[in-house]
Coordinates of C-alpha atoms in Angstrom, one line a residue:
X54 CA -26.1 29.3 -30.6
X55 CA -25.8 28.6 -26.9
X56 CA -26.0 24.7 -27.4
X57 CA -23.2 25.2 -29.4
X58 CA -20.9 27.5 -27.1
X59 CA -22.1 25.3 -24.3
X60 CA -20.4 22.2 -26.7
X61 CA -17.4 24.0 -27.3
X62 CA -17.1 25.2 -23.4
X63 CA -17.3 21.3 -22.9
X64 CA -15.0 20.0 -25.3
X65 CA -12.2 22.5 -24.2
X66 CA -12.7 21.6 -20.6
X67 CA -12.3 18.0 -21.3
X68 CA -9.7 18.6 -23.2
X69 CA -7.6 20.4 -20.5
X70 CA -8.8 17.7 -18.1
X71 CA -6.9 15.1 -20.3
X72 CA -3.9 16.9 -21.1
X73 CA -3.7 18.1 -17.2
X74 CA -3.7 14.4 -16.4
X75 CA -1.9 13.0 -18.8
X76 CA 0.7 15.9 -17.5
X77 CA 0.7 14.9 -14.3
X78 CA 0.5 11.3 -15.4
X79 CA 3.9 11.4 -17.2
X80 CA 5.4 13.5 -14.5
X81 CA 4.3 11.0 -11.9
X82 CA 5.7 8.3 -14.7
X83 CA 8.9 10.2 -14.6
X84 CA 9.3 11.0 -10.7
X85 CA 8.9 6.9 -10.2
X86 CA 12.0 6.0 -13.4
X87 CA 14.5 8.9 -11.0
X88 CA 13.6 7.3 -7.9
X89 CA 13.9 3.8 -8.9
X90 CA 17.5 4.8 -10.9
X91 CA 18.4 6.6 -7.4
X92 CA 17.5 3.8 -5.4
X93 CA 19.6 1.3 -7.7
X94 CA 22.2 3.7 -7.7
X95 CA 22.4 3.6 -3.8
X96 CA 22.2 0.4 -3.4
X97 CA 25.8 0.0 -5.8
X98 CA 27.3 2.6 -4.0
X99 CA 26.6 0.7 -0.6
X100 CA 27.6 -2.4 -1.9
X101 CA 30.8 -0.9 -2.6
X102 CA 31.1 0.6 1.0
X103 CA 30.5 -3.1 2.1
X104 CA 32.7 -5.0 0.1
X105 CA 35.7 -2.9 -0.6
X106 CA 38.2 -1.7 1.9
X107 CA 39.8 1.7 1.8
X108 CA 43.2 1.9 0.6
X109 CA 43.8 3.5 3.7
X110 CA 42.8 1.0 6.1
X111 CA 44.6 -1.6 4.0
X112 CA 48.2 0.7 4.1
X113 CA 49.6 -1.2 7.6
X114 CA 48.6 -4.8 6.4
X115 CA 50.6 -3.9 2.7
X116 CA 53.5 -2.7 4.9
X117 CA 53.6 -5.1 7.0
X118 CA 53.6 -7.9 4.2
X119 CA 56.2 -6.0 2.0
X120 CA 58.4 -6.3 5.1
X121 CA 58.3 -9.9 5.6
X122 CA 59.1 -10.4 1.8
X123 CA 62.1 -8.2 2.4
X124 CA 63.0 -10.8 5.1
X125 CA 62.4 -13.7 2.9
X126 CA 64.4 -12.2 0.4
X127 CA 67.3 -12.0 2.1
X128 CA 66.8 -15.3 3.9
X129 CA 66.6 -16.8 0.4
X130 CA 70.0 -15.2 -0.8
X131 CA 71.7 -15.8 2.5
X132 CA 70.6 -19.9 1.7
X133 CA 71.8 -19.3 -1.8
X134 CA 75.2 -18.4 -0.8
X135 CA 75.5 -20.7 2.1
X136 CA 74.7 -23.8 -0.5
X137 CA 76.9 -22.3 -3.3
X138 CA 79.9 -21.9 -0.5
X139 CA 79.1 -25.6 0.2
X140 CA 79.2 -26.5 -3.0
X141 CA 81.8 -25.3 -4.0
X142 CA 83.7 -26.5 -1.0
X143 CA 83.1 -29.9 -2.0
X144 CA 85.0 -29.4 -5.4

């Protein structure tokens, strides 16, 4: 009877021994997946630091440009009017 408790003693250890590392296996397995995904996931949002400016910073330049449109605008209708006058001068 003792060979046979001594067996069983050793089967369940083993047992536990595999299923402690398989346990820590997957968790290890699982730990690496997160900190890979995290890693890719910095890397986007730093890419997107880098290549994309605030709409902030970008609030002067957009001012500034809607301005000189303005100007053209007007330049442009002052020309119109200035060749219609002619124009119709002529007639």
């Amino acid at each position: 009877m003792e060979s046979d408790l001594k067996w069983v003693i050793g089967l369940a250890i083993s047992l536990g021994v595999t299923f402690a590392t398989a346990l820590i296996a997957s968790f290890r397995n699982l730990a690496g997946r997160v900190s890979n995904g995290d890693r890719d996931l910095h890397k986007r949002i730093d890419n997107v630091k880098d290549n994309y400016v605030r709409r902030d910073d970008l609030d002067g330049h957009i001012q500034r440009l809607d301005g000189n449109v303005r100007d053209l605008r007007e330049e442009m209708r002052e020309n119109h009017k200035q060749v219609i006058a002619a124009l119709a001068g002529r007639r």
